[in-house]
mmCIF file of C-alpha atoms in Angstrom:
data_model
loop_
_atom_site.group_PDB
_atom_site.id
_atom_site.type_symbol
_atom_site.label_atom_id
_atom_site.label_comp_id
_atom_site.label_asym_id
_atom_site.label_seq_id
_atom_site.Cartn_x
_atom_site.Cartn_y
_atom_site.Cartn_z
ATOM 1 C CA MET A 1188 -100.159 43.898 -110.366
ATOM 2 C CA LYS A 1189 -101.262 45.079 -106.933
ATOM 3 C CA ALA A 1190 -104.326 43.504 -105.332
ATOM 4 C CA ALA A 1191 -106.005 43.785 -101.924
ATOM 5 C CA ARG A 1192 -106.279 40.270 -100.516
ATOM 6 C CA TRP A 1193 -108.003 38.839 -97.432
ATOM 7 C CA HIS A 1194 -105.550 36.778 -95.388
ATOM 8 C CA ASN A 1195 -107.477 36.649 -92.126
ATOM 9 C CA ALA A 1196 -109.833 38.733 -89.994
ATOM 10 C CA LYS A 1197 -108.267 42.196 -89.523
ATOM 11 C CA ASP A 1198 -105.616 41.203 -92.057
ATOM 12 C CA ILE A 1199 -106.144 42.596 -95.554
ATOM 13 C CA ARG A 1200 -102.938 43.278 -97.470
ATOM 14 C CA VAL A 1201 -102.070 44.936 -100.764
ATOM 15 C CA ASP A 1202 -99.970 42.215 -102.387
ATOM 16 C CA ASP A 1203 -98.145 41.866 -105.694
ATOM 17 C CA ILE A 1204 -99.731 39.038 -107.692
ATOM 18 C CA PRO A 1205 -99.635 37.906 -111.343
ATOM 19 C CA GLU A 1206 -101.992 39.660 -113.738
ATOM 20 C CA PRO A 1207 -104.776 37.228 -114.703
ATOM 21 C CA GLU A 1208 -104.956 35.780 -118.219
ATOM 22 C CA VAL A 1209 -108.118 35.452 -120.243
ATOM 23 C CA THR A 1210 -109.299 32.005 -121.394
ATOM 24 C CA ALA A 1211 -112.121 30.714 -123.599
ATOM 25 C CA GLY A 1212 -115.539 32.038 -122.601
ATOM 26 C CA LYS A 1213 -114.009 34.597 -120.248
ATOM 27 C CA VAL A 1214 -113.713 38.373 -120.233
ATOM 28 C CA LYS A 1215 -110.779 40.365 -118.877
ATOM 29 C CA VAL A 1216 -111.899 43.609 -117.278
ATOM 30 C CA ARG A 1217 -109.821 46.644 -116.433
ATOM 31 C CA VAL A 1218 -111.427 47.737 -113.178
ATOM 32 C CA LYS A 1219 -112.337 51.419 -112.844
ATOM 33 C CA TRP A 1220 -114.142 51.756 -109.491
ATOM 34 C CA THR A 1221 -114.930 49.220 -106.764
ATOM 35 C CA GLY A 1222 -117.118 49.793 -103.724
ATOM 36 C CA ILE A 1223 -116.358 48.515 -100.238
ATOM 37 C CA CYS A 1224 -119.416 46.483 -99.285
ATOM 38 C CA GLY A 1225 -120.887 45.699 -95.886
ATOM 39 C CA SER A 1226 -120.081 42.053 -96.641
ATOM 40 C CA ASP A 1227 -116.431 43.031 -97.167
ATOM 41 C CA LEU A 1228 -116.499 44.776 -93.806
ATOM 42 C CA HIS A 1229 -117.976 41.676 -92.133
ATOM 43 C CA GLU A 1230 -115.139 39.593 -93.607
ATOM 44 C CA TYR A 1231 -112.591 42.128 -92.366
ATOM 45 C CA LEU A 1232 -113.973 42.326 -88.844
ATOM 46 C CA ALA A 1233 -115.243 38.794 -88.197
ATOM 47 C CA GLY A 1234 -114.492 36.579 -91.202
ATOM 48 C CA PRO A 1235 -114.331 34.130 -92.732
ATOM 49 C CA ILE A 1236 -117.972 34.096 -93.835
ATOM 50 C CA PHE A 1237 -117.847 33.616 -97.615
ATOM 51 C CA VAL A 1238 -114.042 33.432 -97.850
ATOM 52 C CA PRO A 1239 -112.893 29.787 -98.219
ATOM 53 C CA VAL A 1240 -110.207 28.998 -95.675
ATOM 54 C CA LYS A 1241 -110.091 25.321 -94.717
ATOM 55 C CA ALA A 1242 -110.916 23.948 -98.163
ATOM 56 C CA PRO A 1243 -111.123 25.381 -101.686
ATOM 57 C CA HIS A 1244 -114.437 26.873 -102.713
ATOM 58 C CA PRO A 1245 -116.375 24.235 -104.711
ATOM 59 C CA VAL A 1246 -116.951 26.553 -107.664
ATOM 60 C CA SER A 1247 -113.832 28.747 -107.778
ATOM 61 C CA GLY A 1248 -111.419 26.119 -106.486
ATOM 62 C CA ASP A 1249 -109.639 28.894 -104.576
ATOM 63 C CA VAL A 1250 -108.680 29.257 -100.945
ATOM 64 C CA ALA A 1251 -107.473 32.264 -98.919
ATOM 65 C CA PRO A 1252 -105.696 34.563 -99.480
ATOM 66 C CA ILE A 1253 -108.487 35.853 -101.725
ATOM 67 C CA VAL A 1254 -108.568 39.026 -103.844
ATOM 68 C CA MET A 1255 -111.527 41.011 -102.549
ATOM 69 C CA GLY A 1256 -113.980 43.397 -104.194
ATOM 70 C CA HIS A 1257 -117.311 42.441 -105.767
ATOM 71 C CA GLU A 1258 -119.020 45.808 -106.422
ATOM 72 C CA PHE A 1259 -117.247 47.095 -109.497
ATOM 73 C CA SER A 1260 -117.366 48.560 -112.965
ATOM 74 C CA GLY A 1261 -114.747 48.585 -115.654
ATOM 75 C CA GLU A 1262 -113.774 48.409 -119.299
ATOM 76 C CA VAL A 1263 -113.365 45.233 -121.324
ATOM 77 C CA ALA A 1264 -109.627 44.802 -121.894
ATOM 78 C CA GLU A 1265 -109.640 41.433 -123.666
ATOM 79 C CA VAL A 1266 -112.102 38.684 -124.574
ATOM 80 C CA GLY A 1267 -111.529 34.958 -124.745
ATOM 81 C CA GLU A 1268 -112.421 32.597 -127.560
ATOM 82 C CA GLY A 1269 -116.166 32.291 -128.128
ATOM 83 C CA VAL A 1270 -117.171 35.502 -126.329
ATOM 84 C CA THR A 1271 -119.856 37.404 -128.252
ATOM 85 C CA LYS A 1272 -121.736 39.355 -125.562
ATOM 86 C CA VAL A 1273 -119.161 42.153 -125.242
ATOM 87 C CA LYS A 1274 -116.131 43.482 -127.084
ATOM 88 C CA VAL A 1275 -112.901 45.254 -126.140
ATOM 89 C CA GLY A 1276 -113.620 48.791 -124.984
ATOM 90 C CA ASP A 1277 -117.153 48.155 -123.732
ATOM 91 C CA HIS A 1278 -118.077 49.666 -120.378
ATOM 92 C CA VAL A 1279 -119.374 46.914 -118.103
ATOM 93 C CA VAL A 1280 -120.491 45.947 -114.637
ATOM 94 C CA ILE A 1281 -120.019 42.507 -113.170
ATOM 95 C CA GLU A 1282 -122.639 40.332 -111.521
ATOM 96 C CA PRO A 1283 -120.219 38.612 -109.121
ATOM 97 C CA ILE A 1284 -122.040 35.310 -108.626
ATOM 98 C CA LEU A 1285 -120.316 31.940 -108.374
ATOM 99 C CA ALA A 1286 -122.907 29.198 -108.920
ATOM 100 C CA CYS A 1287 -122.581 25.516 -109.764
ATOM 101 C CA GLY A 1288 -125.293 25.461 -112.443
ATOM 102 C CA GLU A 1289 -126.244 21.923 -111.453
ATOM 103 C CA CYS A 1290 -128.153 21.978 -108.146
ATOM 104 C CA GLU A 1291 -131.954 22.161 -108.016
ATOM 105 C CA ALA A 1292 -131.985 25.914 -107.351
ATOM 106 C CA CYS A 1293 -129.726 26.538 -110.344
ATOM 107 C CA ARG A 1294 -131.848 24.275 -112.541
ATOM 108 C CA HIS A 1295 -134.844 26.437 -111.637
ATOM 109 C CA GLY A 1296 -132.958 29.623 -112.540
ATOM 110 C CA LYS A 1297 -132.534 30.688 -108.921
ATOM 111 C CA TYR A 1298 -128.769 30.774 -109.077
ATOM 112 C CA ASN A 1299 -128.471 33.193 -106.153
ATOM 113 C CA ILE A 1300 -129.533 30.396 -103.779
ATOM 114 C CA CYS A 1301 -127.202 27.811 -105.309
ATOM 115 C CA GLU A 1302 -126.116 25.087 -102.891
ATOM 116 C CA LYS A 1303 -122.498 26.087 -103.560
ATOM 117 C CA LEU A 1304 -123.073 29.853 -103.753
ATOM 118 C CA GLY A 1305 -120.052 32.077 -103.703
ATOM 119 C CA PHE A 1306 -119.053 35.510 -104.926
ATOM 120 C CA HIS A 1307 -116.332 36.737 -107.253
ATOM 121 C CA GLY A 1308 -114.254 38.904 -104.925
ATOM 122 C CA LEU A 1309 -115.255 37.002 -101.773
ATOM 123 C CA SER A 1310 -114.893 33.330 -102.680
ATOM 124 C CA GLY A 1311 -112.144 33.400 -105.274
ATOM 125 C CA GLU A 1312 -111.615 33.867 -109.043
ATOM 126 C CA GLY A 1313 -110.076 37.295 -108.509
ATOM 127 C CA GLY A 1314 -111.887 40.454 -107.496
ATOM 128 C CA GLY A 1315 -112.385 44.157 -108.046
ATOM 129 C CA PHE A 1316 -109.707 45.380 -105.642
ATOM 130 C CA ALA A 1317 -107.144 44.895 -108.405
ATOM 131 C CA PRO A 1318 -106.496 46.632 -111.744
ATOM 132 C CA TYR A 1319 -107.597 43.547 -113.705
ATOM 133 C CA THR A 1320 -109.877 40.584 -113.153
ATOM 134 C CA VAL A 1321 -111.271 37.820 -115.366
ATOM 135 C CA VAL A 1322 -114.914 36.698 -115.240
ATOM 136 C CA GLY A 1323 -117.235 34.414 -117.178
ATOM 137 C CA GLU A 1324 -119.103 36.011 -120.087
ATOM 138 C CA ARG A 1325 -122.469 35.197 -118.495
ATOM 139 C CA TRP A 1326 -121.791 37.546 -115.578
ATOM 140 C CA VAL A 1327 -120.740 40.594 -117.631
ATOM 141 C CA HIS A 1328 -123.373 43.283 -118.256
ATOM 142 C CA LYS A 1329 -122.801 46.091 -120.742
ATOM 143 C CA MET A 1330 -123.535 49.512 -119.292
ATOM 144 C CA PRO A 1331 -125.914 51.823 -121.167
ATOM 145 C CA GLU A 1332 -124.504 55.011 -122.628
ATOM 146 C CA GLY A 1333 -124.344 57.894 -120.185
ATOM 147 C CA LEU A 1334 -123.871 55.758 -117.079
ATOM 148 C CA SER A 1335 -120.611 56.655 -115.333
ATOM 149 C CA PHE A 1336 -118.152 54.127 -113.956
ATOM 150 C CA GLU A 1337 -118.874 55.459 -110.457
ATOM 151 C CA GLN A 1338 -122.578 54.821 -111.003
ATOM 152 C CA GLY A 1339 -121.686 51.395 -112.339
ATOM 153 C CA ALA A 1340 -119.956 50.497 -109.088
ATOM 154 C CA LEU A 1341 -123.314 50.926 -107.338
ATOM 155 C CA VAL A 1342 -125.215 48.509 -109.583
ATOM 156 C CA GLU A 1343 -124.356 45.464 -107.446
ATOM 157 C CA PRO A 1344 -125.516 46.855 -104.074
ATOM 158 C CA ALA A 1345 -128.553 48.461 -105.728
ATOM 159 C CA ALA A 1346 -129.399 45.021 -107.140
ATOM 160 C CA VAL A 1347 -129.424 43.623 -103.588
ATOM 161 C CA ALA A 1348 -132.000 46.242 -102.620
ATOM 162 C CA LEU A 1349 -134.163 45.891 -105.717
ATOM 163 C CA HIS A 1350 -134.217 42.084 -105.477
ATOM 164 C CA ALA A 1351 -135.250 42.265 -101.808
ATOM 165 C CA VAL A 1352 -138.180 44.514 -102.684
ATOM 166 C CA ARG A 1353 -139.124 42.403 -105.699
ATOM 167 C CA ILE A 1354 -139.433 39.164 -103.725
ATOM 168 C CA SER A 1355 -141.178 40.819 -100.773
ATOM 169 C CA SER A 1356 -144.954 41.038 -100.457
ATOM 170 C CA LEU A 1357 -144.933 44.829 -100.887
ATOM 171 C CA ARG A 1358 -147.331 46.203 -103.472
ATOM 172 C CA ALA A 1359 -147.715 49.678 -104.936
ATOM 173 C CA GLY A 1360 -149.353 51.875 -102.305
ATOM 174 C CA GLY A 1361 -148.063 49.714 -99.446
ATOM 175 C CA THR A 1362 -146.134 50.792 -96.358
ATOM 176 C CA ALA A 1363 -142.565 49.815 -95.505
ATOM 177 C CA ALA A 1364 -140.009 50.252 -92.750
ATOM 178 C CA VAL A 1365 -136.253 50.054 -93.258
ATOM 179 C CA PHE A 1366 -134.254 49.299 -90.120
ATOM 180 C CA GLY A 1367 -130.755 50.635 -90.771
ATOM 181 C CA ALA A 1368 -129.708 53.447 -93.120
ATOM 182 C CA GLY A 1369 -126.357 52.103 -94.182
ATOM 183 C CA PRO A 1370 -125.647 51.737 -97.919
ATOM 184 C CA ILE A 1371 -128.123 48.889 -98.513
ATOM 185 C CA GLY A 1372 -130.771 50.520 -96.316
ATOM 186 C CA LEU A 1373 -130.517 53.747 -98.290
ATOM 187 C CA LEU A 1374 -130.632 51.864 -101.576
ATOM 188 C CA LEU A 1375 -133.739 50.126 -100.260
ATOM 189 C CA VAL A 1376 -135.372 53.536 -99.853
ATOM 190 C CA GLU A 1377 -134.713 54.128 -103.547
ATOM 191 C CA ALA A 1378 -135.981 50.661 -104.514
ATOM 192 C CA LEU A 1379 -139.140 51.154 -102.457
ATOM 193 C CA LYS A 1380 -139.774 54.475 -104.192
ATOM 194 C CA ALA A 1381 -139.388 52.743 -107.549
ATOM 195 C CA ALA A 1382 -141.848 50.045 -106.428
ATOM 196 C CA GLY A 1383 -144.476 52.623 -105.511
ATOM 197 C CA ALA A 1384 -144.432 52.406 -101.713
ATOM 198 C CA ALA A 1385 -146.818 55.023 -100.297
ATOM 199 C CA GLN A 1386 -144.976 55.438 -97.009
ATOM 200 C CA ILE A 1387 -141.332 54.649 -96.206
ATOM 201 C CA VAL A 1388 -140.158 54.913 -92.602
ATOM 202 C CA VAL A 1389 -136.484 54.538 -91.745
ATOM 203 C CA VAL A 1390 -135.175 53.574 -88.310
ATOM 204 C CA GLU A 1391 -131.611 54.797 -87.790
ATOM 205 C CA LEU A 1392 -129.365 55.870 -84.896
ATOM 206 C CA SER A 1393 -127.039 58.110 -86.924
ATOM 207 C CA GLU A 1394 -128.326 61.639 -87.423
ATOM 208 C CA GLN A 1395 -126.300 62.018 -90.628
ATOM 209 C CA ARG A 1396 -127.569 58.777 -92.140
ATOM 210 C CA GLY A 1397 -131.098 59.617 -91.093
ATOM 211 C CA ALA A 1398 -130.819 62.936 -92.886
ATOM 212 C CA LYS A 1399 -129.548 61.147 -95.992
ATOM 213 C CA ALA A 1400 -132.567 58.811 -95.832
ATOM 214 C CA LYS A 1401 -134.879 61.838 -95.795
ATOM 215 C CA GLU A 1402 -132.958 63.371 -98.696
ATOM 216 C CA LEU A 1403 -133.460 60.180 -100.716
ATOM 217 C CA GLY A 1404 -137.188 60.072 -100.070
ATOM 218 C CA ALA A 1405 -137.986 58.521 -96.688
ATOM 219 C CA ASN A 1406 -141.211 60.016 -95.307
ATOM 220 C CA VAL A 1407 -140.209 59.672 -91.648
ATOM 221 C CA VAL A 1408 -136.992 58.841 -89.797
ATOM 222 C CA ILE A 1409 -137.139 57.387 -86.292
ATOM 223 C CA ASN A 1410 -134.174 57.437 -83.909
ATOM 224 C CA PRO A 1411 -134.545 54.292 -81.742
ATOM 225 C CA LYS A 1412 -132.545 55.938 -78.954
ATOM 226 C CA GLU A 1413 -135.274 58.521 -78.546
ATOM 227 C CA THR A 1414 -138.422 56.405 -78.895
ATOM 228 C CA ASP A 1415 -139.722 52.843 -79.131
ATOM 229 C CA ALA A 1416 -139.320 52.360 -82.881
ATOM 230 C CA ALA A 1417 -141.828 49.516 -83.262
ATOM 231 C CA ALA A 1418 -144.507 51.304 -81.224
ATOM 232 C CA ARG A 1419 -143.988 54.528 -83.166
ATOM 233 C CA LEU A 1420 -144.224 52.667 -86.461
ATOM 234 C CA ARG A 1421 -147.518 51.098 -85.431
ATOM 235 C CA GLU A 1422 -148.837 54.574 -84.574
ATOM 236 C CA LEU A 1423 -147.773 55.994 -87.919
ATOM 237 C CA THR A 1424 -149.246 53.178 -90.005
ATOM 238 C CA ASP A 1425 -152.467 52.205 -88.265
ATOM 239 C CA GLY A 1426 -151.189 49.016 -86.679
ATOM 240 C CA GLY A 1427 -147.938 48.321 -88.468
ATOM 241 C CA VAL A 1428 -146.249 48.371 -91.859
ATOM 242 C CA ASP A 1429 -146.872 45.841 -94.594
ATOM 243 C CA VAL A 1430 -143.178 44.968 -94.847
ATOM 244 C CA ALA A 1431 -140.187 45.664 -92.584
ATOM 245 C CA PHE A 1432 -136.679 45.279 -93.962
ATOM 246 C CA GLU A 1433 -133.950 44.307 -91.472
ATOM 247 C CA VAL A 1434 -130.639 45.749 -92.681
ATOM 248 C CA THR A 1435 -128.550 46.121 -89.512
ATOM 249 C CA GLY A 1436 -127.407 42.616 -88.588
ATOM 250 C CA VAL A 1437 -127.903 43.613 -84.934
ATOM 251 C CA PRO A 1438 -129.619 40.737 -83.068
ATOM 252 C CA MET A 1439 -132.030 42.843 -80.987
ATOM 253 C CA VAL A 1440 -133.348 44.605 -84.087
ATOM 254 C CA LEU A 1441 -134.947 41.499 -85.574
ATOM 255 C CA GLN A 1442 -137.666 41.419 -82.909
ATOM 256 C CA GLN A 1443 -138.276 45.140 -83.418
ATOM 257 C CA CYS A 1444 -138.852 44.525 -87.119
ATOM 258 C CA ILE A 1445 -141.397 41.810 -86.421
ATOM 259 C CA ASP A 1446 -143.205 43.989 -83.873
ATOM 260 C CA ALA A 1447 -143.372 46.847 -86.378
ATOM 261 C CA THR A 1448 -145.418 44.886 -88.931
ATOM 262 C CA LYS A 1449 -149.212 44.587 -89.122
ATOM 263 C CA PHE A 1450 -151.169 41.335 -88.916
ATOM 264 C CA GLU A 1451 -150.029 39.104 -91.781
ATOM 265 C CA GLY A 1452 -147.115 41.493 -92.176
ATOM 266 C CA GLU A 1453 -143.724 40.443 -93.457
ATOM 267 C CA THR A 1454 -140.176 40.893 -92.196
ATOM 268 C CA MET A 1455 -137.496 40.682 -94.876
ATOM 269 C CA ILE A 1456 -134.082 39.739 -93.487
ATOM 270 C CA VAL A 1457 -131.501 41.351 -95.744
ATOM 271 C CA SER A 1458 -128.437 41.418 -93.466
ATOM 272 C CA ILE A 1459 -125.547 38.981 -93.349
ATOM 273 C CA TRP A 1460 -125.181 37.956 -89.695
ATOM 274 C CA GLU A 1461 -122.119 37.429 -87.513
ATOM 275 C CA LYS A 1462 -124.121 35.812 -84.674
ATOM 276 C CA GLU A 1463 -127.533 34.367 -83.829
ATOM 277 C CA ALA A 1464 -130.567 36.624 -83.349
ATOM 278 C CA PRO A 1465 -133.281 35.615 -80.851
ATOM 279 C CA PHE A 1466 -136.955 36.389 -81.373
ATOM 280 C CA GLN A 1467 -140.232 35.372 -79.728
ATOM 281 C CA PRO A 1468 -142.025 33.002 -82.151
ATOM 282 C CA ASN A 1469 -145.441 33.872 -80.663
ATOM 283 C CA THR A 1470 -145.146 37.364 -82.122
ATOM 284 C CA VAL A 1471 -145.108 35.689 -85.532
ATOM 285 C CA VAL A 1472 -147.666 32.966 -84.760
ATOM 286 C CA LEU A 1473 -150.390 35.089 -83.157
ATOM 287 C CA LYS A 1474 -150.579 37.547 -86.057
ATOM 288 C CA GLU A 1475 -149.746 35.088 -88.846
ATOM 289 C CA ARG A 1476 -146.718 37.135 -89.798
ATOM 290 C CA THR A 1477 -143.996 35.992 -92.171
ATOM 291 C CA LEU A 1478 -140.198 36.041 -91.925
ATOM 292 C CA LYS A 1479 -138.331 35.764 -95.207
ATOM 293 C CA GLY A 1480 -134.651 35.871 -96.067
ATOM 294 C CA THR A 1481 -133.056 37.269 -99.186
ATOM 295 C CA ILE A 1482 -129.546 36.896 -100.575
ATOM 296 C CA ALA A 1483 -127.940 38.855 -103.389
ATOM 297 C CA TYR A 1484 -130.000 39.062 -106.615
ATOM 298 C CA ARG A 1485 -130.953 37.284 -109.805
ATOM 299 C CA ASP A 1486 -131.841 38.598 -113.247
ATOM 300 C CA VAL A 1487 -132.036 42.177 -112.019
ATOM 301 C CA PHE A 1488 -128.893 44.035 -113.177
ATOM 302 C CA PRO A 1489 -130.436 45.366 -116.432
ATOM 303 C CA ALA A 1490 -133.452 46.702 -114.505
ATOM 304 C CA VAL A 1491 -131.155 48.433 -112.001
ATOM 305 C CA MET A 1492 -129.289 50.207 -114.787
ATOM 306 C CA GLU A 1493 -132.563 51.266 -116.421
ATOM 307 C CA LEU A 1494 -133.687 52.767 -113.116
ATOM 308 C CA MET A 1495 -130.330 54.523 -112.770
ATOM 309 C CA GLN A 1496 -130.910 56.156 -116.126
ATOM 310 C CA ARG A 1497 -134.160 57.515 -114.671
ATOM 311 C CA GLY A 1498 -132.357 58.997 -111.669
ATOM 312 C CA PHE A 1499 -132.684 56.253 -109.054
ATOM 313 C CA PHE A 1500 -129.713 55.090 -106.891
ATOM 314 C CA PRO A 1501 -127.718 58.321 -107.484
ATOM 315 C CA ALA A 1502 -123.964 58.019 -106.977
ATOM 316 C CA ASP A 1503 -123.593 61.748 -106.299
ATOM 317 C CA LYS A 1504 -125.708 61.351 -103.140
ATOM 318 C CA LEU A 1505 -124.340 58.000 -101.979
ATOM 319 C CA VAL A 1506 -120.576 58.061 -102.580
ATOM 320 C CA THR A 1507 -118.873 59.817 -99.680
ATOM 321 C CA LYS A 1508 -115.206 59.052 -100.324
ATOM 322 C CA ARG A 1509 -112.860 57.952 -103.118
ATOM 323 C CA ILE A 1510 -109.519 56.345 -102.353
ATOM 324 C CA LYS A 1511 -106.582 54.561 -103.993
ATOM 325 C CA LEU A 1512 -105.868 50.858 -103.604
ATOM 326 C CA ASP A 1513 -102.778 51.417 -101.432
ATOM 327 C CA ASP A 1514 -104.953 53.220 -98.868
ATOM 328 C CA ILE A 1515 -107.722 50.619 -98.747
ATOM 329 C CA VAL A 1516 -107.176 49.457 -95.162
ATOM 330 C CA GLU A 1517 -106.626 52.733 -93.310
ATOM 331 C CA GLU A 1518 -108.775 55.028 -95.465
ATOM 332 C CA GLY A 1519 -111.301 52.374 -96.456
ATOM 333 C CA PHE A 1520 -112.053 49.549 -94.032
ATOM 334 C CA ASP A 1521 -110.834 51.305 -90.895
ATOM 335 C CA ALA A 1522 -112.576 54.535 -91.908
ATOM 336 C CA LEU A 1523 -115.887 52.677 -92.227
ATOM 337 C CA VAL A 1524 -115.410 51.273 -88.727
ATOM 338 C CA ARG A 1525 -114.556 54.554 -87.031
ATOM 339 C CA GLU A 1526 -116.590 57.057 -89.092
ATOM 340 C CA LYS A 1527 -120.294 56.211 -89.233
ATOM 341 C CA THR A 1528 -120.982 59.189 -91.490
ATOM 342 C CA HIS A 1529 -119.716 57.329 -94.562
ATOM 343 C CA ILE A 1530 -122.194 55.771 -96.972
ATOM 344 C CA LYS A 1531 -120.169 54.305 -99.826
ATOM 345 C CA ILE A 1532 -116.399 54.399 -100.222
ATOM 346 C CA LEU A 1533 -115.089 53.702 -103.727
ATOM 347 C CA VAL A 1534 -111.623 52.373 -104.510
ATOM 348 C CA GLN A 1535 -109.733 53.136 -107.721
ATOM 349 C CA PRO A 1536 -107.466 50.119 -108.269
ATOM 350 C CA ASP A 1537 -105.533 51.385 -111.295
ATOM 351 C CA ALA A 1538 -104.803 54.901 -110.041
#
């Protein structure tokens, strides 16, 4: 079968590889749609980050070249011995976590901060940029009736957003700022709406993405080229927002997020970073602010799909392009680099 594999930074190839075989406790999935994630783009432009190169990943046992793709939906093609959660023909989404199950975080149920954390489609064990992949039964979630495969491909990134809001200090009626209206930033707008945020302000350079943020429910969009974003946010919210979400990965933006929060405010760092980001600690100390990081998700996929059934995280407003696997580099990764108007590009591996 064909599969898009990461060989090195700026080197993703569509290779011919053996079709995976199902084993006990595993589920073979025929992939329908897979999204290109910001993390995938980071690996393409500046990796390796999660891709194991010098040594095999401690959970997957794999090393580059790695089949990519971790935001995907599909249909169960085959089940291994002992699998009872799903059956052949079920429509499913995959929670693409690789966790050891043995470290202290895992023992406390916080598998997304496992000491050996990896991701199916970034750290080995196959991936969604291929017609078939095999995953452990635990990580397979059956989709509710009426949810399309395209919508299913958005469950993983929507879970990132919902988890970030869930573990933040935001409460219903609170105020929030989202710095960056890329795919996760826009999904955060949806998650904040679901959480009952009274005011959502988005900071974004792109006029098109800013307009999309307004369409999805942002109350105000600030272009940081035109005004001091932190100062404007403090004006709009009587001293600063309760929670600011950093979703750009741009070093200078972190300080802006901190400055945009009120006393005892919180900055949630959602981005995956390619380099260090400086900030002035006194801006945290003197107002007793909090900085908190968040990675991936845990125990949230069913809630995401329930919200999707109620109209949140709509694929028809977020998917801007659909491509075939053979075109993944030029029409996918390179398009995301050169065309900032794109939100989510989906790949159809079995077309």
